[in-house]
Amino acid sequence: MAELVLYPLQGEHGVVAINRTLRERGEAPFPECLVFGQVPSLAYRFALVPGLADPHGLQPVVFIDDHSEKEVLPVASNLDRFFDAYARSMEAWDDMDFPRFEPERIAEDTVLVEMMRAGRFDGLVTRDEESQRWMRQVLGL
């Protein structure tokens, strides 16, 4: 996977404009998410989930494969944990597909795992076999 592109706040390709466009499409999970970046040239996006914020306002991060067969996976309990996992993944691999090949690294985020076990992502995570297999790996099932 190539580098992560973070959207600026304003402008034609900014967080506000991109999220407005994605929400206008009306497709899940975009009404519940705030997309902040993507992998260049791919429809792989990363987003915060404001509705799942903890008491301190920290929001979990999800991976969204925005191709015709959408895939949504929780990847971090907050933005700091996301950047930590992403950076460590990039150090370990030259060409990888974060987070798909990183369930063990994602499982190190114990707060995220507890959120997953509590069913906090049940309305967001895709139900296809591949996504569910990945979720089981993260949860150690």
PDB file of C-alpha atoms in Angstrom:
ATOM      1  CA  MET A   1       0.000   0.000   0.000  1.00  0.00           C
ATOM      2  CA  ALA A   2       1.240   3.473  -0.813  1.00  0.00           C
ATOM      3  CA  GLU A   3       1.361   6.378   1.597  1.00  0.00           C
ATOM      4  CA  LEU A   4      -1.685   7.757   3.321  1.00  0.00           C
ATOM      5  CA  VAL A   5      -3.025  11.100   2.085  1.00  0.00           C
ATOM      6  CA  LEU A   6      -4.630  13.257   4.766  1.00  0.00           C
ATOM      7  CA  TYR A   7      -7.253  15.699   3.558  1.00  0.00           C
ATOM      8  CA  PRO A   8      -6.877  19.395   4.391  1.00  0.00           C
ATOM      9  CA  LEU A   9      -9.763  20.950   6.287  1.00  0.00           C
ATOM     10  CA  GLN A  10     -11.029  23.235   3.504  1.00  0.00           C
ATOM     11  CA  GLY A  11     -10.906  23.346  -0.279  1.00  0.00           C
ATOM     12  CA  GLU A  12     -12.167  21.231  -3.149  1.00  0.00           C
ATOM     13  CA  HIS A  13     -10.404  18.138  -1.794  1.00  0.00           C
ATOM     14  CA  GLY A  14     -10.794  18.992   1.885  1.00  0.00           C
ATOM     15  CA  VAL A  15     -12.485  17.115   4.716  1.00  0.00           C
ATOM     16  CA  VAL A  16     -15.621  19.272   4.558  1.00  0.00           C
ATOM     17  CA  ALA A  17     -16.151  18.938   0.787  1.00  0.00           C
ATOM     18  CA  ILE A  18     -15.306  15.241   0.602  1.00  0.00           C
ATOM     19  CA  ASN A  19     -17.558  14.300   3.492  1.00  0.00           C
ATOM     20  CA  ARG A  20     -20.413  16.395   2.071  1.00  0.00           C
ATOM     21  CA  THR A  21     -20.085  14.560  -1.260  1.00  0.00           C
ATOM     22  CA  LEU A  22     -19.883  11.116   0.376  1.00  0.00           C
ATOM     23  CA  ARG A  23     -22.906  11.816   2.584  1.00  0.00           C
ATOM     24  CA  GLU A  24     -24.924  13.055  -0.397  1.00  0.00           C
ATOM     25  CA  ARG A  25     -24.440   9.602  -1.948  1.00  0.00           C
ATOM     26  CA  GLY A  26     -26.435   8.307   1.015  1.00  0.00           C
ATOM     27  CA  GLU A  27     -24.516   5.033   1.192  1.00  0.00           C
ATOM     28  CA  ALA A  28     -23.515   3.430   4.463  1.00  0.00           C
ATOM     29  CA  PRO A  29     -21.248   3.986   6.341  1.00  0.00           C
ATOM     30  CA  PHE A  30     -20.648   7.595   5.260  1.00  0.00           C
ATOM     31  CA  PRO A  31     -23.493   9.276   7.150  1.00  0.00           C
ATOM     32  CA  GLU A  32     -21.975   7.946  10.403  1.00  0.00           C
ATOM     33  CA  CYS A  33     -18.319   8.657   9.587  1.00  0.00           C
ATOM     34  CA  LEU A  34     -15.912  11.532   9.100  1.00  0.00           C
ATOM     35  CA  VAL A  35     -13.435  10.540   6.405  1.00  0.00           C
ATOM     36  CA  PHE A  36     -10.013  12.121   6.973  1.00  0.00           C
ATOM     37  CA  GLY A  37      -7.738  10.381   4.485  1.00  0.00           C
ATOM     38  CA  GLN A  38      -7.250   7.730   1.858  1.00  0.00           C
ATOM     39  CA  VAL A  39      -4.699   5.698  -0.015  1.00  0.00           C
ATOM     40  CA  PRO A  40      -3.843   7.539  -3.254  1.00  0.00           C
ATOM     41  CA  SER A  41      -5.354   6.107  -6.435  1.00  0.00           C
ATOM     42  CA  LEU A  42      -7.444   3.622  -4.456  1.00  0.00           C
ATOM     43  CA  ALA A  43     -10.870   3.783  -2.877  1.00  0.00           C
ATOM     44  CA  TYR A  44      -9.421   2.893   0.538  1.00  0.00           C
ATOM     45  CA  ARG A  45     -10.514   5.491   3.074  1.00  0.00           C
ATOM     46  CA  PHE A  46      -9.973   5.999   6.788  1.00  0.00           C
ATOM     47  CA  ALA A  47     -12.616   7.661   8.922  1.00  0.00           C
ATOM     48  CA  LEU A  48     -13.481   8.639  12.464  1.00  0.00           C
ATOM     49  CA  VAL A  49     -16.801   7.496  13.951  1.00  0.00           C
ATOM     50  CA  PRO A  50     -18.102  10.430  16.047  1.00  0.00           C
ATOM     51  CA  GLY A  51     -21.095   8.464  17.337  1.00  0.00           C
ATOM     52  CA  LEU A  52     -18.754   6.024  19.085  1.00  0.00           C
ATOM     53  CA  ALA A  53     -16.644   8.647  20.880  1.00  0.00           C
ATOM     54  CA  ASP A  54     -15.546   7.787  24.411  1.00  0.00           C
ATOM     55  CA  PRO A  55     -16.242  10.105  27.402  1.00  0.00           C
ATOM     56  CA  HIS A  56     -13.053  12.059  26.550  1.00  0.00           C
ATOM     57  CA  GLY A  57     -14.213  12.658  22.971  1.00  0.00           C
ATOM     58  CA  LEU A  58     -11.762  10.181  21.415  1.00  0.00           C
ATOM     59  CA  GLN A  59     -13.291   8.592  18.330  1.00  0.00           C
ATOM     60  CA  PRO A  60     -12.468   5.182  16.861  1.00  0.00           C
ATOM     61  CA  VAL A  61     -11.125   4.823  13.332  1.00  0.00           C
ATOM     62  CA  VAL A  62     -12.516   2.540  10.632  1.00  0.00           C
ATOM     63  CA  PHE A  63     -11.103   1.397   7.300  1.00  0.00           C
ATOM     64  CA  ILE A  64     -13.532   1.711   4.391  1.00  0.00           C
ATOM     65  CA  ASP A  65     -12.959  -0.067   1.089  1.00  0.00           C
ATOM     66  CA  ASP A  66     -15.222   2.143  -1.034  1.00  0.00           C
ATOM     67  CA  HIS A  67     -15.419  -0.111  -4.084  1.00  0.00           C
ATOM     68  CA  SER A  68     -18.789  -1.465  -5.262  1.00  0.00           C
ATOM     69  CA  GLU A  69     -18.662  -4.198  -2.602  1.00  0.00           C
ATOM     70  CA  LYS A  70     -18.055  -2.006   0.436  1.00  0.00           C
ATOM     71  CA  GLU A  71     -15.972  -3.293   3.315  1.00  0.00           C
ATOM     72  CA  VAL A  72     -15.799  -1.579   6.719  1.00  0.00           C
ATOM     73  CA  LEU A  73     -13.393  -2.700   9.457  1.00  0.00           C
ATOM     74  CA  PRO A  74     -12.564  -1.109  12.822  1.00  0.00           C
ATOM     75  CA  VAL A  75      -8.821  -0.408  12.991  1.00  0.00           C
ATOM     76  CA  ALA A  76      -8.125   1.750  16.065  1.00  0.00           C
ATOM     77  CA  SER A  77      -9.754   3.030  19.240  1.00  0.00           C
ATOM     78  CA  ASN A  78      -8.606   6.568  18.431  1.00  0.00           C
ATOM     79  CA  LEU A  79      -6.530   8.587  15.987  1.00  0.00           C
ATOM     80  CA  ASP A  80      -3.270   8.257  17.934  1.00  0.00           C
ATOM     81  CA  ARG A  81      -3.597   4.463  18.011  1.00  0.00           C
ATOM     82  CA  PHE A  82      -4.360   4.498  14.271  1.00  0.00           C
ATOM     83  CA  PHE A  83      -1.215   6.445  13.383  1.00  0.00           C
ATOM     84  CA  ASP A  84       0.868   4.249  15.682  1.00  0.00           C
ATOM     85  CA  ALA A  85      -0.410   1.011  14.091  1.00  0.00           C
ATOM     86  CA  TYR A  86      -0.139   2.435  10.578  1.00  0.00           C
ATOM     87  CA  ALA A  87       3.443   3.655  11.111  1.00  0.00           C
ATOM     88  CA  ARG A  88       4.562   0.364  12.647  1.00  0.00           C
ATOM     89  CA  SER A  89       2.970  -1.516   9.762  1.00  0.00           C
ATOM     90  CA  MET A  90       4.778   0.610   7.212  1.00  0.00           C
ATOM     91  CA  GLU A  91       8.100  -0.029   9.002  1.00  0.00           C
ATOM     92  CA  ALA A  92       7.527  -3.782   8.822  1.00  0.00           C
ATOM     93  CA  TRP A  93       6.456  -4.068   5.166  1.00  0.00           C
ATOM     94  CA  ASP A  94       7.373  -2.436   1.887  1.00  0.00           C
ATOM     95  CA  ASP A  95       4.146  -3.378   0.148  1.00  0.00           C
ATOM     96  CA  MET A  96       1.204  -4.312   2.304  1.00  0.00           C
ATOM     97  CA  ASP A  97      -2.512  -3.944   2.602  1.00  0.00           C
ATOM     98  CA  PHE A  98      -3.205  -2.244   5.945  1.00  0.00           C
ATOM     99  CA  PRO A  99      -5.276  -3.313   7.854  1.00  0.00           C
ATOM    100  CA  ARG A 100      -6.232  -6.546   6.105  1.00  0.00           C
ATOM    101  CA  PHE A 101      -2.923  -8.319   6.707  1.00  0.00           C
ATOM    102  CA  GLU A 102      -2.494  -6.859  10.192  1.00  0.00           C
ATOM    103  CA  PRO A 103      -5.139  -8.423  12.495  1.00  0.00           C
ATOM    104  CA  GLU A 104      -2.537  -9.190  15.177  1.00  0.00           C
ATOM    105  CA  ARG A 105      -1.306  -5.578  15.209  1.00  0.00           C
ATOM    106  CA  ILE A 106      -4.885  -4.255  15.345  1.00  0.00           C
ATOM    107  CA  ALA A 107      -5.588  -6.666  18.244  1.00  0.00           C
ATOM    108  CA  GLU A 108      -2.887  -4.904  20.309  1.00  0.00           C
ATOM    109  CA  ASP A 109      -5.354  -2.019  20.752  1.00  0.00           C
ATOM    110  CA  THR A 110      -7.165  -3.483  23.760  1.00  0.00           C
ATOM    111  CA  VAL A 111      -9.669  -0.624  23.945  1.00  0.00           C
ATOM    112  CA  LEU A 112     -10.688  -1.309  20.333  1.00  0.00           C
ATOM    113  CA  VAL A 113     -10.986  -5.045  21.002  1.00  0.00           C
ATOM    114  CA  GLU A 114     -13.246  -4.366  23.976  1.00  0.00           C
ATOM    115  CA  MET A 115     -15.393  -2.072  21.814  1.00  0.00           C
ATOM    116  CA  MET A 116     -15.643  -4.843  19.215  1.00  0.00           C
ATOM    117  CA  ARG A 117     -16.569  -7.441  21.840  1.00  0.00           C
ATOM    118  CA  ALA A 118     -19.238  -5.094  23.198  1.00  0.00           C
ATOM    119  CA  GLY A 119     -20.800  -4.883  19.721  1.00  0.00           C
ATOM    120  CA  ARG A 120     -20.136  -1.156  19.310  1.00  0.00           C
ATOM    121  CA  PHE A 121     -19.301  -1.615  15.601  1.00  0.00           C
ATOM    122  CA  ASP A 122     -22.115  -4.029  14.754  1.00  0.00           C
ATOM    123  CA  GLY A 123     -23.991  -1.545  12.577  1.00  0.00           C
ATOM    124  CA  LEU A 124     -20.859  -0.492  10.672  1.00  0.00           C
ATOM    125  CA  VAL A 125     -18.776  -3.603  10.033  1.00  0.00           C
ATOM    126  CA  THR A 126     -19.634  -5.425   6.848  1.00  0.00           C
ATOM    127  CA  ARG A 127     -21.086  -8.905   7.223  1.00  0.00           C
ATOM    128  CA  ASP A 128     -19.314 -10.639   4.317  1.00  0.00           C
ATOM    129  CA  GLU A 129     -17.256 -13.742   5.115  1.00  0.00           C
ATOM    130  CA  GLU A 130     -13.876 -12.046   4.602  1.00  0.00           C
ATOM    131  CA  SER A 131     -14.704  -9.177   6.980  1.00  0.00           C
ATOM    132  CA  GLN A 132     -16.104 -11.541   9.576  1.00  0.00           C
ATOM    133  CA  ARG A 133     -13.028 -13.801   9.333  1.00  0.00           C
ATOM    134  CA  TRP A 134     -10.800 -10.737   9.891  1.00  0.00           C
ATOM    135  CA  MET A 135     -12.908  -9.698  12.897  1.00  0.00           C
ATOM    136  CA  ARG A 136     -12.546 -13.195  14.403  1.00  0.00           C
ATOM    137  CA  GLN A 137      -8.768 -12.984  13.942  1.00  0.00           C
ATOM    138  CA  VAL A 138      -8.608  -9.619  15.717  1.00  0.00           C
ATOM    139  CA  LEU A 139     -10.757 -10.959  18.536  1.00  0.00           C
ATOM    140  CA  GLY A 140      -8.677 -14.134  18.799  1.00  0.00           C
ATOM    141  CA  LEU A 141     -11.624 -16.439  18.094  1.00  0.00           C
TER     142      LEU A 141
END
